[in-house]
C-alpha cells in the first residue's frame, strides 16, 4: 500500500510549523505573510495587527491594554485565527484534489472537511512539543473556527441544509474527525508510520459514503 499523494501536501504543511517554538503565535502567523505589502504598510495577520496596536501612543493603546487586549491569551487567539486561515489555504491546494495527484473527491463536502481537519491535526502534533499554557488558547481558537466556519457555516450556506439538519451533520463530522485524529495518533507511533497513516487516510478521507474504497 502506497501513501496517497495528499500526504505530500500534508507533509509540506507540517514543515510550516517546525519554526513553532517559544512564541508559536508569532512564528506560525508569519507563515501567512505575502510578498507584496500595501503602501500604507497594513498588517497581514491578526497577530501583526495586535502588535501594531500595542505600540500606538499611550493615549490610544492604554485603554486597550487595561482591557487585556494585548494579553498572552489574546495573542494566542489571534494566532489561532491566523493558523485557521493557513490550514484552509493549505487544504485548498489543487494538487490534493487533482486526479493524477492527491485524487481526493473535491465534490464531496465530507472529504474537503476531513482534509481541513487533517491540517488542524498537524498543527496539534507540532504544538504538543510545547507547554500547554503556551498554546492552549491558540488551539482552542483554531478548532472553534473549524467547527464554526468550515463545518456549520459551510453546511448551511454552501450545502443548503436547514439549521436542525446542519446541527445533526455537524455532530457526525465531529465524531468522524475525532475518529480520524485518534487513528492518526496511533498510526504515527507505528513502524513504519507511512503505511499506517496511508491506511487511515484511505478509510477516513477517500472512502465513499458507503465505506467503499477507491480502486
Tab-separated table of C-alpha atoms in Angstrom:
chain	number	residue	atom	x	y	z
A	1	UNK	CA	0.000	0.000	0.000
A	2	UNK	CA	1.463	3.332	-1.017
A	3	UNK	CA	0.840	6.612	0.713
A	4	UNK	CA	-1.788	8.819	-1.017
A	5	UNK	CA	-0.286	11.870	-2.630
A	6	UNK	CA	-2.394	14.025	-0.333
A	7	UNK	CA	0.128	13.081	2.350
A	8	UNK	CA	2.732	15.020	0.370
A	9	UNK	CA	0.646	18.167	0.703
A	10	UNK	CA	0.022	17.381	4.363
A	11	UNK	CA	3.741	16.885	4.989
A	12	UNK	CA	4.540	20.232	3.415
A	13	UNK	CA	2.043	21.833	5.779
A	14	UNK	CA	3.715	20.122	8.722
A	15	UNK	CA	7.053	21.652	7.740
A	16	UNK	CA	5.487	25.070	8.040
A	17	UNK	CA	5.081	24.523	11.768
A	18	UNK	CA	8.657	23.461	12.554
A	19	UNK	CA	9.505	27.023	13.479
A	20	UNK	CA	6.893	26.939	16.226
A	21	UNK	CA	8.848	27.071	19.477
A	22	UNK	CA	8.871	29.619	22.296
A	23	UNK	CA	6.464	32.038	20.586
A	24	UNK	CA	4.203	29.814	18.464
A	25	UNK	CA	1.708	32.570	17.861
A	26	UNK	CA	4.247	34.814	16.130
A	27	UNK	CA	6.191	32.181	14.243
A	28	UNK	CA	3.162	30.398	12.850
A	29	UNK	CA	1.178	33.501	11.975
A	30	UNK	CA	4.035	34.905	9.928
A	31	UNK	CA	3.612	31.996	7.526
A	32	UNK	CA	0.719	33.997	6.105
A	33	UNK	CA	2.789	36.972	5.042
A	34	UNK	CA	2.667	37.700	1.333
A	35	UNK	CA	5.471	39.006	-0.811
A	36	UNK	CA	3.501	42.148	-1.510
A	37	UNK	CA	2.819	44.833	1.057
A	38	UNK	CA	0.493	47.760	0.797
A	39	UNK	CA	1.802	51.285	0.512
A	40	UNK	CA	0.379	52.037	3.928
A	41	UNK	CA	2.118	49.020	5.450
A	42	UNK	CA	-1.137	47.450	6.612
A	43	UNK	CA	-0.678	44.324	8.763
A	44	UNK	CA	-1.377	40.999	7.083
A	45	UNK	CA	-2.224	38.800	10.065
A	46	UNK	CA	-4.235	39.231	13.246
A	47	UNK	CA	-1.059	38.879	15.301
A	48	UNK	CA	0.555	41.668	13.332
A	49	UNK	CA	-2.497	43.842	13.896
A	50	UNK	CA	-2.257	43.305	17.644
A	51	UNK	CA	1.458	44.050	17.565
A	52	UNK	CA	0.816	47.242	15.630
A	53	UNK	CA	-1.891	48.407	18.029
A	54	UNK	CA	0.251	47.594	21.075
A	55	UNK	CA	2.842	50.209	20.086
A	56	UNK	CA	0.365	53.002	19.444
A	57	UNK	CA	0.726	56.153	21.586
A	58	UNK	CA	-0.252	55.542	25.190
A	59	UNK	CA	-3.482	57.534	24.968
A	60	UNK	CA	-4.685	55.132	22.263
A	61	UNK	CA	-3.158	51.834	23.371
A	62	UNK	CA	-3.613	52.421	27.128
A	63	UNK	CA	-7.363	51.682	27.317
A	64	UNK	CA	-6.909	48.585	25.171
A	65	UNK	CA	-4.046	47.394	27.362
A	66	UNK	CA	-6.119	47.881	30.500
A	67	UNK	CA	-8.893	45.833	28.901
A	68	UNK	CA	-6.449	42.962	28.370
A	69	UNK	CA	-6.331	43.247	24.612
A	70	UNK	CA	-2.582	42.572	24.489
A	71	UNK	CA	-2.505	39.656	26.906
A	72	UNK	CA	-0.882	36.333	26.072
A	73	UNK	CA	-4.347	34.834	25.690
A	74	UNK	CA	-5.379	37.428	23.105
A	75	UNK	CA	-2.175	36.931	21.127
A	76	UNK	CA	-2.744	33.175	21.160
A	77	UNK	CA	-6.326	33.632	19.962
A	78	UNK	CA	-5.116	35.909	17.180
A	79	UNK	CA	-2.554	33.305	16.176
A	80	UNK	CA	-5.261	30.636	16.218
A	81	UNK	CA	-7.289	32.702	13.758
A	82	UNK	CA	-4.222	33.137	11.539
A	83	UNK	CA	-3.448	29.422	11.691
A	84	UNK	CA	-7.021	28.603	10.725
A	85	UNK	CA	-6.615	30.717	7.604
A	86	UNK	CA	-3.363	28.928	6.856
A	87	UNK	CA	-4.924	25.473	7.294
A	88	UNK	CA	-7.810	26.367	4.981
A	89	UNK	CA	-5.357	27.707	2.409
A	90	UNK	CA	-3.222	24.559	2.511
A	91	UNK	CA	-6.301	22.330	2.412
A	92	UNK	CA	-7.433	24.112	-0.758
A	93	UNK	CA	-4.268	23.221	-2.658
A	94	UNK	CA	-5.373	21.945	-6.074
A	95	UNK	CA	-2.802	19.134	-6.001
A	96	UNK	CA	-4.748	17.452	-3.186
A	97	UNK	CA	-7.774	17.052	-5.468
A	98	UNK	CA	-6.122	16.595	-8.880
A	99	UNK	CA	-6.974	13.088	-10.226
A	100	UNK	CA	-3.326	12.388	-11.075
A	101	UNK	CA	-2.036	13.548	-7.690
A	102	UNK	CA	-3.904	13.561	-4.368
A	103	UNK	CA	-7.153	12.439	-6.008
A	104	UNK	CA	-9.394	13.441	-3.097
A	105	UNK	CA	-13.003	13.809	-4.293
A	106	UNK	CA	-13.451	17.581	-4.323
A	107	UNK	CA	-17.186	17.248	-4.931
A	108	UNK	CA	-17.733	15.694	-1.504
A	109	UNK	CA	-18.114	18.176	1.345
A	110	UNK	CA	-17.118	15.484	3.833
A	111	UNK	CA	-13.810	14.805	2.057
A	112	UNK	CA	-12.950	18.507	1.841
A	113	UNK	CA	-13.725	18.954	5.520
A	114	UNK	CA	-11.594	15.981	6.532
A	115	UNK	CA	-8.647	17.468	4.647
A	116	UNK	CA	-9.040	20.694	6.642
A	117	UNK	CA	-9.292	18.657	9.829
A	118	UNK	CA	-6.120	16.805	8.847
A	119	UNK	CA	-4.207	20.071	8.682
A	120	UNK	CA	-5.560	21.091	12.095
A	121	UNK	CA	-4.284	17.793	13.457
A	122	UNK	CA	-0.841	18.567	12.002
A	123	UNK	CA	-0.877	21.838	13.942
A	124	UNK	CA	-1.756	19.963	17.116
A	125	UNK	CA	1.087	17.495	16.586
A	126	UNK	CA	3.560	20.362	16.406
A	127	UNK	CA	2.097	22.132	19.434
A	128	UNK	CA	2.409	19.041	21.616
A	129	UNK	CA	6.099	19.842	21.977
A	130	UNK	CA	5.217	22.973	23.910
A	131	UNK	CA	3.897	23.710	27.358
A	132	UNK	CA	0.111	23.736	27.358
A	133	UNK	CA	-0.003	27.276	28.712
A	134	UNK	CA	1.835	28.484	25.601
A	135	UNK	CA	-0.654	27.134	23.085
A	136	UNK	CA	-3.930	26.161	24.790
A	137	UNK	CA	-5.907	29.214	23.666
A	138	UNK	CA	-4.294	29.112	20.236
A	139	UNK	CA	-5.517	25.592	19.505
A	140	UNK	CA	-8.951	26.214	21.041
A	141	UNK	CA	-9.431	29.196	18.730
A	142	UNK	CA	-8.289	27.164	15.740
A	143	UNK	CA	-10.788	24.394	16.461
A	144	UNK	CA	-13.649	26.791	17.230
A	145	UNK	CA	-13.168	28.327	13.801
A	146	UNK	CA	-13.001	24.908	12.172
A	147	UNK	CA	-16.407	23.985	13.610
A	148	UNK	CA	-17.997	27.413	13.266
A	149	UNK	CA	-16.854	28.333	9.757
A	150	UNK	CA	-15.774	25.171	7.958
A	151	UNK	CA	-18.487	22.986	9.438
A	152	UNK	CA	-21.642	24.838	10.479
A	153	UNK	CA	-21.438	27.889	8.212
A	154	UNK	CA	-20.449	25.945	5.102
A	155	UNK	CA	-23.093	23.297	5.748
A	156	UNK	CA	-25.814	25.942	5.875
A	157	UNK	CA	-24.564	28.399	3.267
A	158	UNK	CA	-22.948	26.115	0.710
A	159	UNK	CA	-24.627	22.753	1.238
A	160	UNK	CA	-28.094	24.255	1.704
A	161	UNK	CA	-29.087	22.335	4.832
A	162	UNK	CA	-31.579	23.676	7.357
A	163	UNK	CA	-30.277	24.543	10.812
A	164	UNK	CA	-31.501	21.357	12.533
A	165	UNK	CA	-30.106	19.207	9.728
A	166	UNK	CA	-26.838	21.136	9.895
A	167	UNK	CA	-26.553	20.573	13.654
A	168	UNK	CA	-27.037	16.835	13.179
A	169	UNK	CA	-24.496	16.732	10.363
A	170	UNK	CA	-22.022	18.757	12.406
A	171	UNK	CA	-22.205	16.161	15.167
A	172	UNK	CA	-21.452	13.457	12.605
A	173	UNK	CA	-18.493	15.494	11.364
A	174	UNK	CA	-17.175	15.853	14.904
A	175	UNK	CA	-17.375	12.117	15.506
A	176	UNK	CA	-15.673	11.426	12.181
A	177	UNK	CA	-12.926	13.944	12.838
A	178	UNK	CA	-12.206	12.587	16.312
A	179	UNK	CA	-12.059	9.087	14.857
A	180	UNK	CA	-9.647	10.302	12.186
A	181	UNK	CA	-7.225	12.022	14.543
A	182	UNK	CA	-7.270	9.213	17.098
A	183	UNK	CA	-6.391	6.761	14.342
A	184	UNK	CA	-3.668	9.102	13.061
A	185	UNK	CA	-2.183	9.351	16.550
A	186	UNK	CA	-1.967	5.567	16.716
A	187	UNK	CA	-0.574	5.345	13.180
A	188	UNK	CA	2.054	7.962	13.992
A	189	UNK	CA	3.501	5.604	16.607
A	190	UNK	CA	3.639	2.677	14.176
A	191	UNK	CA	6.755	1.402	12.473
A	192	UNK	CA	6.851	2.487	9.757
A	193	UNK	CA	4.151	5.167	10.207
A	194	UNK	CA	3.800	5.990	6.484
A	195	UNK	CA	1.831	2.860	5.562
A	196	UNK	CA	-0.330	3.016	8.682
A	197	UNK	CA	-1.215	6.663	8.061
A	198	UNK	CA	-1.999	5.932	4.416
A	199	UNK	CA	-4.466	3.273	5.555
A	200	UNK	CA	-6.119	5.727	7.959
A	201	UNK	CA	-6.497	8.307	5.193
A	202	UNK	CA	-7.954	5.744	2.817
A	203	UNK	CA	-10.656	4.836	5.348
A	204	UNK	CA	-11.407	8.353	6.598
A	205	UNK	CA	-10.880	10.631	3.586
A	206	UNK	CA	-11.011	8.539	0.416
A	207	UNK	CA	-13.732	6.040	1.310
A	208	UNK	CA	-17.165	6.756	-0.192
A	209	UNK	CA	-20.423	7.308	1.726
A	210	UNK	CA	-20.963	3.552	1.941
A	211	UNK	CA	-17.407	2.885	3.077
A	212	UNK	CA	-16.287	1.638	-0.309
A	213	UNK	CA	-12.620	2.297	-1.008
A	214	UNK	CA	-11.311	3.666	-4.319
A	215	UNK	CA	-9.622	1.149	-6.627
